[in-house]
PDB file of C-alpha atoms in Angstrom:
ATOM      1  CA  MET Z   1       0.028  -0.002   0.099  1.00 45.00           C
ATOM      2  CA  SER Z   2       2.840   2.459   1.030  1.00 44.00           C
ATOM      3  CA  GLU Z   3       4.721   1.676  -2.336  1.00 43.00           C
ATOM      4  CA  ARG Z   4       1.494   2.410  -4.692  1.00 42.00           C
ATOM      5  CA  SER Z   5       1.067   5.490  -2.329  1.00 43.00           C
ATOM      6  CA  GLY Z   6       4.756   6.624  -2.970  1.00 44.00           C
ATOM      7  CA  LEU Z   7       4.412   5.627  -6.856  1.00 41.00           C
ATOM      8  CA  ALA Z   8       1.334   8.046  -7.013  1.00 46.00           C
ATOM      9  CA  THR Z   9       2.875  10.886  -5.225  1.00 47.00           C
ATOM     10  CA  ASP Z  10       6.099  10.446  -7.193  1.00 49.00           C
ATOM     11  CA  THR Z  11       4.436  10.200 -10.537  1.00 50.00           C
ATOM     12  CA  ALA Z  12       1.769  13.462  -9.534  1.00 51.00           C
ATOM     13  CA  GLU Z  13       4.492  15.673  -8.526  1.00 60.00           C
ATOM     14  CA  PRO Z  14       5.979  16.463 -11.881  1.00 55.00           C
ATOM     15  CA  PHE Z  15       2.352  16.852 -13.120  1.00 47.00           C
ATOM     16  CA  ASP Z  16       1.687  19.524 -10.562  1.00 58.00           C
ATOM     17  CA  ARG Z  17       5.019  21.379 -11.412  1.00 52.00           C
ATOM     18  CA  ALA Z  18       4.021  21.379 -14.752  1.00 48.00           C
ATOM     19  CA  ASP Z  19       0.402  22.700 -14.132  1.00 52.00           C
ATOM     20  CA  ARG Z  20       1.758  25.409 -11.932  1.00 51.00           C
ATOM     21  CA  ALA Z  21       4.462  26.428 -14.359  1.00 47.00           C
ATOM     22  CA  ASP Z  22       1.799  26.634 -17.216  1.00 54.00           C
ATOM     23  CA  SER Z  23      -0.262  28.863 -14.937  1.00 53.00           C
ATOM     24  CA  MET Z  24       2.305  31.079 -13.911  1.00 52.00           C
ATOM     25  CA  SER Z  25       3.322  31.375 -17.480  1.00 67.00           C
ATOM     26  CA  SER Z  26      -0.427  32.192 -18.323  1.00 68.00           C
ATOM     27  CA  VAL Z  27      -0.581  34.931 -15.821  1.00 79.00           C
ATOM     28  CA  ASP Z  28       2.841  36.288 -16.853  1.00 82.00           C
ATOM     29  CA  ALA Z  29       1.239  36.664 -20.419  1.00 83.00           C
ATOM     30  CA  ALA Z  30      -1.977  37.972 -19.097  1.00 87.00           C
ATOM     31  CA  THR Z  31       0.206  40.706 -16.965  1.00 90.00           C
ATOM     32  CA  GLU Z  32       2.097  42.027 -19.967  1.00 91.00           C
ATOM     33  CA  ALA Z  33      -0.564  42.081 -22.175  1.00 91.00           C
ATOM     34  CA  PHE Z  34      -2.542  44.202 -19.644  1.00 94.00           C
ATOM     35  CA  VAL Z  35       0.423  46.504 -18.753  1.00 94.00           C
ATOM     36  CA  ALA Z  36       0.777  47.028 -22.606  1.00 94.00           C
ATOM     37  CA  HIS Z  37      -2.493  48.325 -23.221  1.00 95.00           C
ATOM     38  CA  ARG Z  38      -3.294  49.814 -19.401  1.00 96.00           C
ATOM     39  CA  ASN Z  39      -3.193  53.657 -20.526  1.00 95.00           C
ATOM     40  CA  LEU Z  40      -5.442  52.963 -23.487  1.00 95.00           C
ATOM     41  CA  LEU Z  41      -7.772  51.075 -21.279  1.00 97.00           C
ATOM     42  CA  PHE Z  42      -7.959  53.611 -18.584  1.00 97.00           C
ATOM     43  CA  THR Z  43      -8.655  56.138 -21.278  1.00 97.00           C
ATOM     44  CA  VAL Z  44     -11.518  54.292 -22.590  1.00 97.00           C
ATOM     45  CA  ALA Z  45     -12.833  53.968 -18.942  1.00 97.00           C
ATOM     46  CA  TYR Z  46     -12.090  57.572 -18.020  1.00 98.00           C
ATOM     47  CA  GLU Z  47     -13.967  59.214 -20.938  1.00 97.00           C
ATOM     48  CA  MET Z  48     -17.004  56.906 -20.527  1.00 96.00           C
ATOM     49  CA  LEU Z  49     -17.262  57.641 -16.904  1.00 97.00           C
ATOM     50  CA  GLY Z  50     -15.549  61.165 -16.346  1.00 96.00           C
ATOM     51  CA  SER Z  51     -14.200  59.700 -13.013  1.00 96.00           C
ATOM     52  CA  ALA Z  52     -10.360  58.524 -12.626  1.00 96.00           C
ATOM     53  CA  THR Z  53     -11.632  56.681  -9.441  1.00 95.00           C
ATOM     54  CA  ASP Z  54     -14.131  54.538 -11.105  1.00 96.00           C
ATOM     55  CA  ALA Z  55     -12.203  54.038 -14.232  1.00 97.00           C
ATOM     56  CA  GLU Z  56      -9.391  52.258 -11.982  1.00 97.00           C
ATOM     57  CA  ASP Z  57     -12.033  50.273 -10.275  1.00 97.00           C
ATOM     58  CA  VAL Z  58     -13.092  49.088 -13.713  1.00 97.00           C
ATOM     59  CA  LEU Z  59      -9.542  48.461 -14.692  1.00 97.00           C
ATOM     60  CA  GLN Z  60      -9.460  46.145 -11.565  1.00 97.00           C
ATOM     61  CA  GLU Z  61     -12.529  44.360 -12.486  1.00 97.00           C
ATOM     62  CA  THR Z  62     -11.086  44.097 -16.179  1.00 97.00           C
ATOM     63  CA  TRP Z  63      -8.147  42.520 -15.022  1.00 96.00           C
ATOM     64  CA  LEU Z  64      -9.848  39.934 -12.785  1.00 94.00           C
ATOM     65  CA  ARG Z  65     -11.816  38.795 -15.830  1.00 93.00           C
ATOM     66  CA  TRP Z  66      -8.835  38.869 -18.142  1.00 94.00           C
ATOM     67  CA  VAL Z  67      -6.593  36.903 -15.988  1.00 91.00           C
ATOM     68  CA  GLY Z  68      -9.329  33.904 -16.186  1.00 88.00           C
ATOM     69  CA  VAL Z  69      -9.584  34.059 -19.899  1.00 88.00           C
ATOM     70  CA  ASP Z  70      -8.509  31.154 -22.101  1.00 84.00           C
ATOM     71  CA  PHE Z  71      -6.049  32.861 -24.184  1.00 78.00           C
ATOM     72  CA  ASP Z  72      -6.234  30.326 -26.686  1.00 78.00           C
ATOM     73  CA  SER Z  73      -9.621  31.506 -27.788  1.00 83.00           C
ATOM     74  CA  VAL Z  74      -8.095  35.141 -28.130  1.00 86.00           C
ATOM     75  CA  ARG Z  75      -7.586  36.305 -31.478  1.00 88.00           C
ATOM     76  CA  GLU Z  76      -6.511  39.990 -30.898  1.00 91.00           C
ATOM     77  CA  GLN Z  77      -5.821  41.000 -27.275  1.00 91.00           C
ATOM     78  CA  ARG Z  78      -6.249  44.487 -27.504  1.00 91.00           C
ATOM     79  CA  ALA Z  79      -9.965  44.161 -28.902  1.00 91.00           C
ATOM     80  CA  TYR Z  80     -10.595  41.943 -26.257  1.00 93.00           C
ATOM     81  CA  LEU Z  81      -9.488  43.674 -23.140  1.00 95.00           C
ATOM     82  CA  VAL Z  82     -11.316  46.823 -24.978  1.00 95.00           C
ATOM     83  CA  ARG Z  83     -14.344  44.878 -24.696  1.00 95.00           C
ATOM     84  CA  ILE Z  84     -14.102  43.654 -21.273  1.00 96.00           C
ATOM     85  CA  VAL Z  85     -13.322  47.121 -20.347  1.00 97.00           C
ATOM     86  CA  THR Z  86     -16.252  48.651 -22.054  1.00 97.00           C
ATOM     87  CA  ARG Z  87     -18.666  46.239 -20.732  1.00 96.00           C
ATOM     88  CA  GLN Z  88     -17.768  46.912 -17.196  1.00 97.00           C
ATOM     89  CA  ALA Z  89     -17.563  50.791 -17.720  1.00 97.00           C
ATOM     90  CA  LEU Z  90     -21.109  50.741 -19.123  1.00 96.00           C
ATOM     91  CA  ASP Z  91     -22.466  48.756 -16.053  1.00 94.00           C
ATOM     92  CA  ARG Z  92     -20.439  51.392 -13.818  1.00 94.00           C
ATOM     93  CA  LEU Z  93     -21.897  54.148 -15.819  1.00 93.00           C
ATOM     94  CA  ARG Z  94     -25.577  53.089 -15.525  1.00 89.00           C
ATOM     95  CA  ALA Z  95     -24.944  52.976 -11.441  1.00 87.00           C
ATOM     96  CA  LEU Z  96     -23.036  56.318 -11.756  1.00 85.00           C
ATOM     97  CA  GLY Z  97     -26.514  57.904 -13.133  1.00 81.00           C
ATOM     98  CA  ARG Z  98     -28.505  56.850 -10.219  1.00 79.00           C
ATOM     99  CA  ARG Z  99     -25.663  58.471  -7.785  1.00 82.00           C
ATOM    100  CA  LYS Z 100     -25.378  61.684  -9.750  1.00 83.00           C
ATOM    101  CA  GLU Z 101     -29.308  62.093  -9.284  1.00 83.00           C
ATOM    102  CA  SER Z 102     -28.662  62.726  -5.720  1.00 86.00           C
ATOM    103  CA  TYR Z 103     -25.584  64.756  -5.950  1.00 89.00           C
ATOM    104  CA  VAL Z 104     -25.067  67.942  -4.239  1.00 89.00           C
ATOM    105  CA  GLY Z 105     -24.942  71.125  -6.760  1.00 88.00           C
ATOM    106  CA  PRO Z 106     -23.512  70.609 -10.122  1.00 91.00           C
ATOM    107  CA  TRP Z 107     -21.550  67.325 -10.945  1.00 94.00           C
ATOM    108  CA  LEU Z 108     -18.043  67.943 -12.865  1.00 96.00           C
ATOM    109  CA  PRO Z 109     -15.667  65.355 -14.235  1.00 97.00           C
ATOM    110  CA  GLU Z 110     -12.833  64.205 -11.868  1.00 97.00           C
ATOM    111  CA  PRO Z 111      -9.966  66.404 -13.208  1.00 98.00           C
ATOM    112  CA  LEU Z 112      -6.446  64.873 -14.368  1.00 97.00           C
ATOM    113  CA  LEU Z 113      -2.913  66.549 -14.074  1.00 97.00           C
ATOM    114  CA  THR Z 114      -1.670  65.372 -17.592  1.00 96.00           C
ATOM    115  CA  ALA Z 115       1.626  65.608 -19.411  1.00 92.00           C
ATOM    116  CA  PRO Z 116       2.391  68.485 -21.588  1.00 88.00           C
ATOM    117  CA  ASP Z 117       2.387  66.364 -24.801  1.00 88.00           C
ATOM    118  CA  VAL Z 118      -1.244  65.555 -24.431  1.00 91.00           C
ATOM    119  CA  ALA Z 119      -2.093  68.899 -25.713  1.00 85.00           C
ATOM    120  CA  GLU Z 120      -0.229  68.092 -28.837  1.00 85.00           C
ATOM    121  CA  ASP Z 121      -2.509  65.160 -29.862  1.00 89.00           C
ATOM    122  CA  VAL Z 122      -5.434  67.639 -30.604  1.00 86.00           C
ATOM    123  CA  GLU Z 123      -8.070  64.983 -30.868  1.00 89.00           C
ATOM    124  CA  LEU Z 124      -6.893  63.344 -27.452  1.00 92.00           C
ATOM    125  CA  ALA Z 125      -7.060  66.829 -25.882  1.00 91.00           C
ATOM    126  CA  GLU Z 126     -10.286  67.660 -26.899  1.00 91.00           C
ATOM    127  CA  SER Z 127     -11.976  64.111 -25.877  1.00 93.00           C
ATOM    128  CA  VAL Z 128     -10.410  64.184 -22.349  1.00 95.00           C
ATOM    129  CA  SER Z 129     -11.376  68.021 -21.869  1.00 94.00           C
ATOM    130  CA  MET Z 130     -13.499  69.051 -19.241  1.00 94.00           C
ATOM    131  CA  ALA Z 131     -15.973  70.738 -21.809  1.00 93.00           C
ATOM    132  CA  MET Z 132     -16.327  67.626 -23.985  1.00 94.00           C
ATOM    133  CA  LEU Z 133     -16.624  65.115 -20.766  1.00 96.00           C
ATOM    134  CA  LEU Z 134     -19.567  67.338 -19.535  1.00 95.00           C
ATOM    135  CA  VAL Z 135     -21.084  67.070 -23.293  1.00 95.00           C
ATOM    136  CA  LEU Z 136     -20.527  63.247 -23.034  1.00 96.00           C
ATOM    137  CA  GLU Z 137     -22.845  63.428 -20.129  1.00 94.00           C
ATOM    138  CA  THR Z 138     -25.795  64.267 -21.809  1.00 94.00           C
ATOM    139  CA  LEU Z 139     -25.386  60.932 -24.199  1.00 96.00           C
ATOM    140  CA  ALA Z 140     -27.174  57.764 -23.028  1.00 95.00           C
ATOM    141  CA  PRO Z 141     -24.609  55.087 -21.764  1.00 95.00           C
ATOM    142  CA  ILE Z 142     -24.770  53.044 -24.869  1.00 96.00           C
ATOM    143  CA  GLU Z 143     -24.417  56.119 -27.048  1.00 97.00           C
ATOM    144  CA  ARG Z 144     -21.628  57.423 -24.812  1.00 97.00           C
ATOM    145  CA  ALA Z 145     -20.021  54.165 -25.260  1.00 97.00           C
ATOM    146  CA  VAL Z 146     -20.275  53.901 -29.108  1.00 98.00           C
ATOM    147  CA  PHE Z 147     -19.187  57.502 -29.416  1.00 97.00           C
ATOM    148  CA  VAL Z 148     -15.945  57.167 -27.642  1.00 97.00           C
ATOM    149  CA  LEU Z 149     -15.093  53.826 -29.126  1.00 96.00           C
ATOM    150  CA  ARG Z 150     -15.737  55.044 -32.755  1.00 96.00           C
ATOM    151  CA  GLU Z 151     -14.702  58.886 -32.677  1.00 93.00           C
ATOM    152  CA  VAL Z 152     -11.990  59.092 -30.395  1.00 92.00           C
ATOM    153  CA  PHE Z 153     -10.196  55.386 -30.706  1.00 93.00           C
ATOM    154  CA  ASP Z 154     -11.352  54.521 -34.087  1.00 92.00           C
ATOM    155  CA  LEU Z 155     -12.641  51.199 -33.786  1.00 94.00           C
ATOM    156  CA  ASP Z 156     -14.490  49.676 -36.358  1.00 94.00           C
ATOM    157  CA  TYR Z 157     -18.245  48.916 -36.141  1.00 96.00           C
ATOM    158  CA  GLY Z 158     -17.712  45.441 -35.765  1.00 94.00           C
ATOM    159  CA  GLU Z 159     -15.336  45.667 -32.815  1.00 93.00           C
ATOM    160  CA  ILE Z 160     -17.678  48.128 -31.085  1.00 96.00           C
ATOM    161  CA  ALA Z 161     -20.512  45.656 -31.916  1.00 96.00           C
ATOM    162  CA  GLU Z 162     -19.015  42.884 -29.778  1.00 93.00           C
ATOM    163  CA  ALA Z 163     -18.049  45.180 -27.076  1.00 94.00           C
ATOM    164  CA  VAL Z 164     -21.507  46.650 -26.827  1.00 95.00           C
ATOM    165  CA  GLY Z 165     -23.310  43.716 -27.409  1.00 94.00           C
ATOM    166  CA  LYS Z 166     -25.186  45.318 -30.543  1.00 96.00           C
ATOM    167  CA  ALA Z 167     -25.557  44.450 -34.018  1.00 96.00           C
ATOM    168  CA  PRO Z 168     -23.178  46.425 -36.237  1.00 96.00           C
ATOM    169  CA  THR Z 169     -26.033  48.054 -38.033  1.00 96.00           C
ATOM    170  CA  ALA Z 170     -27.570  49.304 -34.774  1.00 97.00           C
ATOM    171  CA  VAL Z 171     -24.085  50.714 -33.721  1.00 97.00           C
ATOM    172  CA  ARG Z 172     -23.838  52.551 -36.959  1.00 97.00           C
ATOM    173  CA  GLN Z 173     -27.391  54.119 -35.972  1.00 97.00           C
ATOM    174  CA  ILE Z 174     -26.306  54.880 -32.724  1.00 98.00           C
ATOM    175  CA  ALA Z 175     -22.949  56.401 -33.738  1.00 97.00           C
ATOM    176  CA  HIS Z 176     -24.593  58.810 -36.339  1.00 97.00           C
ATOM    177  CA  ARG Z 177     -27.319  59.674 -33.701  1.00 97.00           C
ATOM    178  CA  ALA Z 178     -24.498  60.315 -30.942  1.00 97.00           C
ATOM    179  CA  ARG Z 179     -22.155  62.249 -33.255  1.00 96.00           C
ATOM    180  CA  ARG Z 180     -24.843  64.520 -34.328  1.00 96.00           C
ATOM    181  CA  HIS Z 181     -25.827  65.283 -30.623  1.00 96.00           C
ATOM    182  CA  VAL Z 182     -22.161  66.042 -29.777  1.00 95.00           C
ATOM    183  CA  ALA Z 183     -21.884  68.113 -32.761  1.00 94.00           C
ATOM    184  CA  ALA Z 184     -24.475  70.498 -31.451  1.00 92.00           C
ATOM    185  CA  ARG Z 185     -22.679  70.764 -28.157  1.00 89.00           C
ATOM    186  CA  ARG Z 186     -18.951  70.513 -28.611  1.00 84.00           C
ATOM    187  CA  PRO Z 187     -16.904  73.407 -28.180  1.00 75.00           C
ATOM    188  CA  ARG Z 188     -16.285  75.468 -31.672  1.00 76.00           C
ATOM    189  CA  GLY Z 189     -13.555  77.350 -32.475  1.00 68.00           C
ATOM    190  CA  THR Z 190     -11.305  75.283 -30.516  1.00 70.00           C
ATOM    191  CA  ALA Z 191      -8.020  77.181 -29.258  1.00 76.00           C
ATOM    192  CA  SER Z 192      -4.457  76.245 -29.760  1.00 78.00           C
ATOM    193  CA  PRO Z 193      -2.202  75.317 -26.908  1.00 76.00           C
ATOM    194  CA  ALA Z 194      -0.602  78.587 -27.096  1.00 82.00           C
ATOM    195  CA  GLU Z 195      -3.728  80.803 -27.407  1.00 86.00           C
ATOM    196  CA  THR Z 196      -5.144  78.895 -24.254  1.00 85.00           C
ATOM    197  CA  ARG Z 197      -2.279  79.730 -22.352  1.00 86.00           C
ATOM    198  CA  ALA Z 198      -2.530  83.345 -23.175  1.00 91.00           C
ATOM    199  CA  VAL Z 199      -6.050  83.613 -22.276  1.00 93.00           C
ATOM    200  CA  LEU Z 200      -5.155  81.791 -19.077  1.00 92.00           C
ATOM    201  CA  GLN Z 201      -2.568  84.331 -18.119  1.00 92.00           C
ATOM    202  CA  ALA Z 202      -4.635  87.254 -19.019  1.00 94.00           C
ATOM    203  CA  PHE Z 203      -7.722  85.687 -16.672  1.00 94.00           C
ATOM    204  CA  GLN Z 204      -5.655  84.787 -13.830  1.00 91.00           C
ATOM    205  CA  GLN Z 205      -4.098  88.585 -13.821  1.00 90.00           C
ATOM    206  CA  ALA Z 206      -7.488  90.216 -14.217  1.00 90.00           C
ATOM    207  CA  VAL Z 207      -8.907  87.889 -11.277  1.00 86.00           C
ATOM    208  CA  GLU Z 208      -5.883  88.824  -9.059  1.00 83.00           C
ATOM    209  CA  THR Z 209      -6.098  92.547  -9.624  1.00 84.00           C
ATOM    210  CA  GLY Z 210      -9.968  92.159  -9.633  1.00 84.00           C
ATOM    211  CA  ASP Z 211      -9.977  94.040 -13.117  1.00 89.00           C
ATOM    212  CA  LEU Z 212     -13.728  93.907 -13.668  1.00 91.00           C
ATOM    213  CA  GLN Z 213     -13.472  95.392 -17.152  1.00 94.00           C
ATOM    214  CA  ARG Z 214     -10.562  93.118 -18.321  1.00 93.00           C
ATOM    215  CA  LEU Z 215     -12.508  90.258 -17.163  1.00 94.00           C
ATOM    216  CA  LEU Z 216     -15.532  91.401 -19.436  1.00 95.00           C
ATOM    217  CA  ASP Z 217     -13.092  91.647 -22.069  1.00 95.00           C
ATOM    218  CA  ILE Z 218     -11.857  87.855 -21.833  1.00 95.00           C
ATOM    219  CA  LEU Z 219     -15.260  86.332 -20.785  1.00 97.00           C
ATOM    220  CA  ALA Z 220     -17.771  85.479 -23.731  1.00 96.00           C
ATOM    221  CA  PRO Z 221     -21.189  87.083 -23.573  1.00 96.00           C
ATOM    222  CA  ASP Z 222     -22.772  83.702 -22.526  1.00 95.00           C
ATOM    223  CA  VAL Z 223     -19.914  82.286 -20.594  1.00 97.00           C
ATOM    224  CA  VAL Z 224     -21.393  79.679 -17.904  1.00 96.00           C
ATOM    225  CA  ALA Z 225     -19.416  78.961 -14.522  1.00 96.00           C
ATOM    226  CA  LEU Z 226     -20.122  75.863 -12.816  1.00 96.00           C
ATOM    227  CA  GLY Z 227     -18.526  74.761  -8.954  1.00 94.00           C
ATOM    228  CA  ASP Z 228     -18.602  71.118  -7.963  1.00 96.00           C
ATOM    229  CA  GLY Z 229     -18.271  71.003  -4.006  1.00 95.00           C
ATOM    230  CA  GLY Z 230     -19.763  67.659  -3.610  1.00 92.00           C
ATOM    231  CA  GLY Z 231     -21.502  69.099  -0.607  1.00 91.00           C
ATOM    232  CA  VAL Z 232     -18.493  69.035   1.229  1.00 92.00           C
ATOM    233  CA  LYS Z 233     -16.785  72.549   0.090  1.00 92.00           C
ATOM    234  CA  GLN Z 234     -18.441  75.600  -0.721  1.00 88.00           C
ATOM    235  CA  ALA Z 235     -19.079  75.902  -4.398  1.00 89.00           C
ATOM    236  CA  LEU Z 236     -21.602  76.997  -6.796  1.00 89.00           C
ATOM    237  CA  LEU Z 237     -24.929  75.363  -6.146  1.00 87.00           C
ATOM    238  CA  ARG Z 238     -26.065  76.521  -9.578  1.00 92.00           C
ATOM    239  CA  PRO Z 239     -24.865  77.626 -12.848  1.00 94.00           C
ATOM    240  CA  VAL Z 240     -23.658  81.211 -13.131  1.00 95.00           C
ATOM    241  CA  VAL Z 241     -24.417  82.467 -16.785  1.00 97.00           C
ATOM    242  CA  GLY Z 242     -23.493  85.744 -18.386  1.00 97.00           C
ATOM    243  CA  ALA Z 243     -20.297  87.641 -18.547  1.00 97.00           C
ATOM    244  CA  GLY Z 244     -21.427  90.210 -16.337  1.00 95.00           C
ATOM    245  CA  LYS Z 245     -22.706  87.914 -13.502  1.00 95.00           C
ATOM    246  CA  VAL Z 246     -19.543  86.174 -13.813  1.00 95.00           C
ATOM    247  CA  ALA Z 247     -17.051  88.962 -14.020  1.00 94.00           C
ATOM    248  CA  ARG Z 248     -18.545  90.513 -10.647  1.00 91.00           C
ATOM    249  CA  LEU Z 249     -18.333  86.936  -9.270  1.00 89.00           C
ATOM    250  CA  LEU Z 250     -14.299  86.913  -9.728  1.00 89.00           C
ATOM    251  CA  ALA Z 251     -13.989  90.279  -9.522  1.00 83.00           C
ATOM    252  CA  GLY Z 252     -15.733  90.760  -6.141  1.00 75.00           C
ATOM    253  CA  GLY Z 253     -12.615  89.280  -4.286  1.00 61.00           C
ATOM    254  CA  TRP Z 254     -12.823  85.660  -5.043  1.00 58.00           C
ATOM    255  CA  TYR Z 255      -8.841  85.655  -4.933  1.00 54.00           C
ATOM    256  CA  ARG Z 256      -7.948  88.429  -2.519  1.00 54.00           C
ATOM    257  CA  ARG Z 257     -10.682  87.110   0.151  1.00 55.00           C
ATOM    258  CA  HIS Z 258      -7.626  84.669   1.493  1.00 57.00           C
ATOM    259  CA  SER Z 259      -4.208  86.068   1.770  1.00 60.00           C
ATOM    260  CA  GLU Z 260      -2.759  82.696   1.780  1.00 76.00           C
ATOM    261  CA  ARG Z 261      -4.329  81.764  -1.695  1.00 78.00           C
ATOM    262  CA  SER Z 262      -2.004  80.886  -4.542  1.00 84.00           C
ATOM    263  CA  VAL Z 263      -2.910  80.113  -8.029  1.00 87.00           C
ATOM    264  CA  GLU Z 264      -0.546  77.618 -10.175  1.00 90.00           C
ATOM    265  CA  PRO Z 265      -0.856  77.380 -13.843  1.00 92.00           C
ATOM    266  CA  VAL Z 266      -0.953  73.666 -14.684  1.00 94.00           C
ATOM    267  CA  GLU Z 267      -2.036  71.190 -17.658  1.00 92.00           C
ATOM    268  CA  LEU Z 268      -5.298  69.500 -16.648  1.00 95.00           C
ATOM    269  CA  ASN Z 269      -7.084  67.363 -18.892  1.00 95.00           C
ATOM    270  CA  GLY Z 270      -5.074  68.318 -21.961  1.00 92.00           C
ATOM    271  CA  SER Z 271      -5.392  72.135 -21.498  1.00 89.00           C
ATOM    272  CA  PRO Z 272      -3.961  74.868 -19.461  1.00 87.00           C
ATOM    273  CA  ALA Z 273      -5.842  75.329 -16.135  1.00 93.00           C
ATOM    274  CA  LEU Z 274      -5.329  76.873 -12.582  1.00 94.00           C
ATOM    275  CA  LEU Z 275      -4.540  74.685  -9.438  1.00 95.00           C
ATOM    276  CA  ILE Z 276      -5.575  76.780  -6.466  1.00 92.00           C
ATOM    277  CA  ARG Z 277      -3.921  76.218  -2.890  1.00 91.00           C
ATOM    278  CA  LEU Z 278      -4.898  77.502   0.335  1.00 87.00           C
ATOM    279  CA  ASP Z 279      -2.447  77.870   2.993  1.00 86.00           C
ATOM    280  CA  GLY Z 280      -0.314  75.336   1.159  1.00 87.00           C
ATOM    281  CA  GLU Z 281      -2.867  72.810   0.433  1.00 92.00           C
ATOM    282  CA  ILE Z 282      -4.664  71.944  -2.645  1.00 94.00           C
ATOM    283  CA  ASP Z 283      -8.404  73.849  -2.363  1.00 93.00           C
ATOM    284  CA  GLY Z 284      -9.521  73.204  -5.868  1.00 94.00           C
ATOM    285  CA  VAL Z 285      -8.719  73.616  -9.830  1.00 96.00           C
ATOM    286  CA  LEU Z 286     -10.544  75.718 -12.295  1.00 94.00           C
ATOM    287  CA  ALA Z 287     -10.436  74.782 -16.029  1.00 94.00           C
ATOM    288  CA  LEU Z 288     -11.306  76.839 -18.914  1.00 93.00           C
ATOM    289  CA  ARG Z 289     -13.346  76.103 -22.117  1.00 92.00           C
ATOM    290  CA  ILE Z 290     -12.071  78.765 -24.630  1.00 91.00           C
ATOM    291  CA  GLU Z 291     -13.872  79.458 -28.038  1.00 89.00           C
ATOM    292  CA  ASN Z 292     -12.879  82.161 -30.437  1.00 87.00           C
ATOM    293  CA  GLY Z 293     -10.520  83.510 -27.920  1.00 89.00           C
ATOM    294  CA  ARG Z 294     -12.829  84.176 -25.235  1.00 93.00           C
ATOM    295  CA  ILE Z 295     -13.759  82.129 -22.228  1.00 95.00           C
ATOM    296  CA  SER Z 296     -17.039  80.610 -22.593  1.00 94.00           C
ATOM    297  CA  GLY Z 297     -17.046  78.028 -19.711  1.00 94.00           C
ATOM    298  CA  LEU Z 298     -15.446  78.008 -16.097  1.00 95.00           C
ATOM    299  CA  TYR Z 299     -15.388  74.707 -14.185  1.00 96.00           C
ATOM    300  CA  GLY Z 300     -14.245  74.797 -10.493  1.00 95.00           C
ATOM    301  CA  VAL Z 301     -13.884  71.756  -8.778  1.00 97.00           C
ATOM    302  CA  ARG Z 302     -13.233  71.697  -4.796  1.00 95.00           C
ATOM    303  CA  ASN Z 303     -14.711  68.323  -4.013  1.00 96.00           C
ATOM    304  CA  PRO Z 304     -11.799  66.781  -2.070  1.00 96.00           C
ATOM    305  CA  GLU Z 305     -12.560  63.320  -3.415  1.00 94.00           C
ATOM    306  CA  LYS Z 306     -11.997  64.278  -6.889  1.00 96.00           C
ATOM    307  CA  LEU Z 307      -8.630  66.031  -6.327  1.00 97.00           C
ATOM    308  CA  SER Z 308      -6.407  63.156  -5.776  1.00 94.00           C
ATOM    309  CA  ARG Z 309      -5.332  63.143  -9.601  1.00 96.00           C
ATOM    310  CA  VAL Z 310      -4.121  66.635  -9.708  1.00 96.00           C
ATOM    311  CA  GLN Z 311      -0.599  66.347  -7.905  1.00 91.00           C
ATOM    312  CA  GLN Z 312       0.893  63.598 -10.125  1.00 93.00           C
ATOM    313  CA  GLU Z 313       0.468  62.994 -13.887  1.00 95.00           C
ATOM    314  CA  THR Z 314      -2.014  60.636 -15.047  1.00 95.00           C
ATOM    315  CA  ALA Z 315      -0.904  58.963 -18.305  1.00 93.00           C
ATOM    316  CA  VAL Z 316      -3.838  59.019 -21.201  1.00 94.00           C
ATOM    317  CA  SER Z 317      -3.507  57.362 -24.724  1.00 92.00           C
ATOM    318  CA  ARG Z 318      -5.398  56.527 -27.891  1.00 87.00           C
ATOM    319  CA  SER Z 319      -3.077  53.632 -28.623  1.00 78.00           C
ATOM    320  CA  LEU Z 320      -0.359  51.602 -27.114  1.00 57.00           C
TER     321      LEU Z 320
END
């Protein structure tokens, strides 16, 4: 009996070691593919959700599903990973919609500190801008997914159909509807990075000096100011519309109210913006929407839960 038992053990161990080696090799291959595509996957999730925190959760869920995949059945790793992340993001997006209904005050996307070279990719910079992310918020979840995958990442309709669980003909119709919807609302006369920096500098000087006339010269007549404090920090509970109202709001001591408030130019979501510190601590950010040389949108985020990505650069990408 003991001999047979010993024989069984001796012959099983090599197979166990082989199985473990195959398993480790499979995990290594999965890890390598996931890391190679991670920036792309994060960008897909972020553009669908407008939240880096939720995008990271989606990536974690994607990894857990990816590591359990039979890789012999995967024809193209990038497409397969995009399919997983899209489906997870769609589920998350529907849940976020319910949370946003009870959000205190205006909801704004979570800002990202991005590298200067992001602005050089005009399409990528526009797609992750605060203004565009707010436009994408007006789309239904499936429309948003199709628009992002088609217009930003240039996936073909067959790949998108597999990702969203729709027929290619239906995806074409959804893409056309979403494209038309976005075209009616997207920023017009997009400014170059140099023009944006010039407007931002003039805006900062006008705010710091309380120069009402200079603010009126910089602001578009129909400018809209939005503030997101998340019910934790004081912010605008309703949009402020019109150059006169916004200029008076800014010129009325917004900057000078605190002697220890400082403003630093940074690159947020692919565009120049302002990082605001109070007593040396990050207090919020202010992003701009610039059209035809004037500021048409001001987006101030003070919700502490949304400021974790403004101290260290986040990599975004439309490719590997």
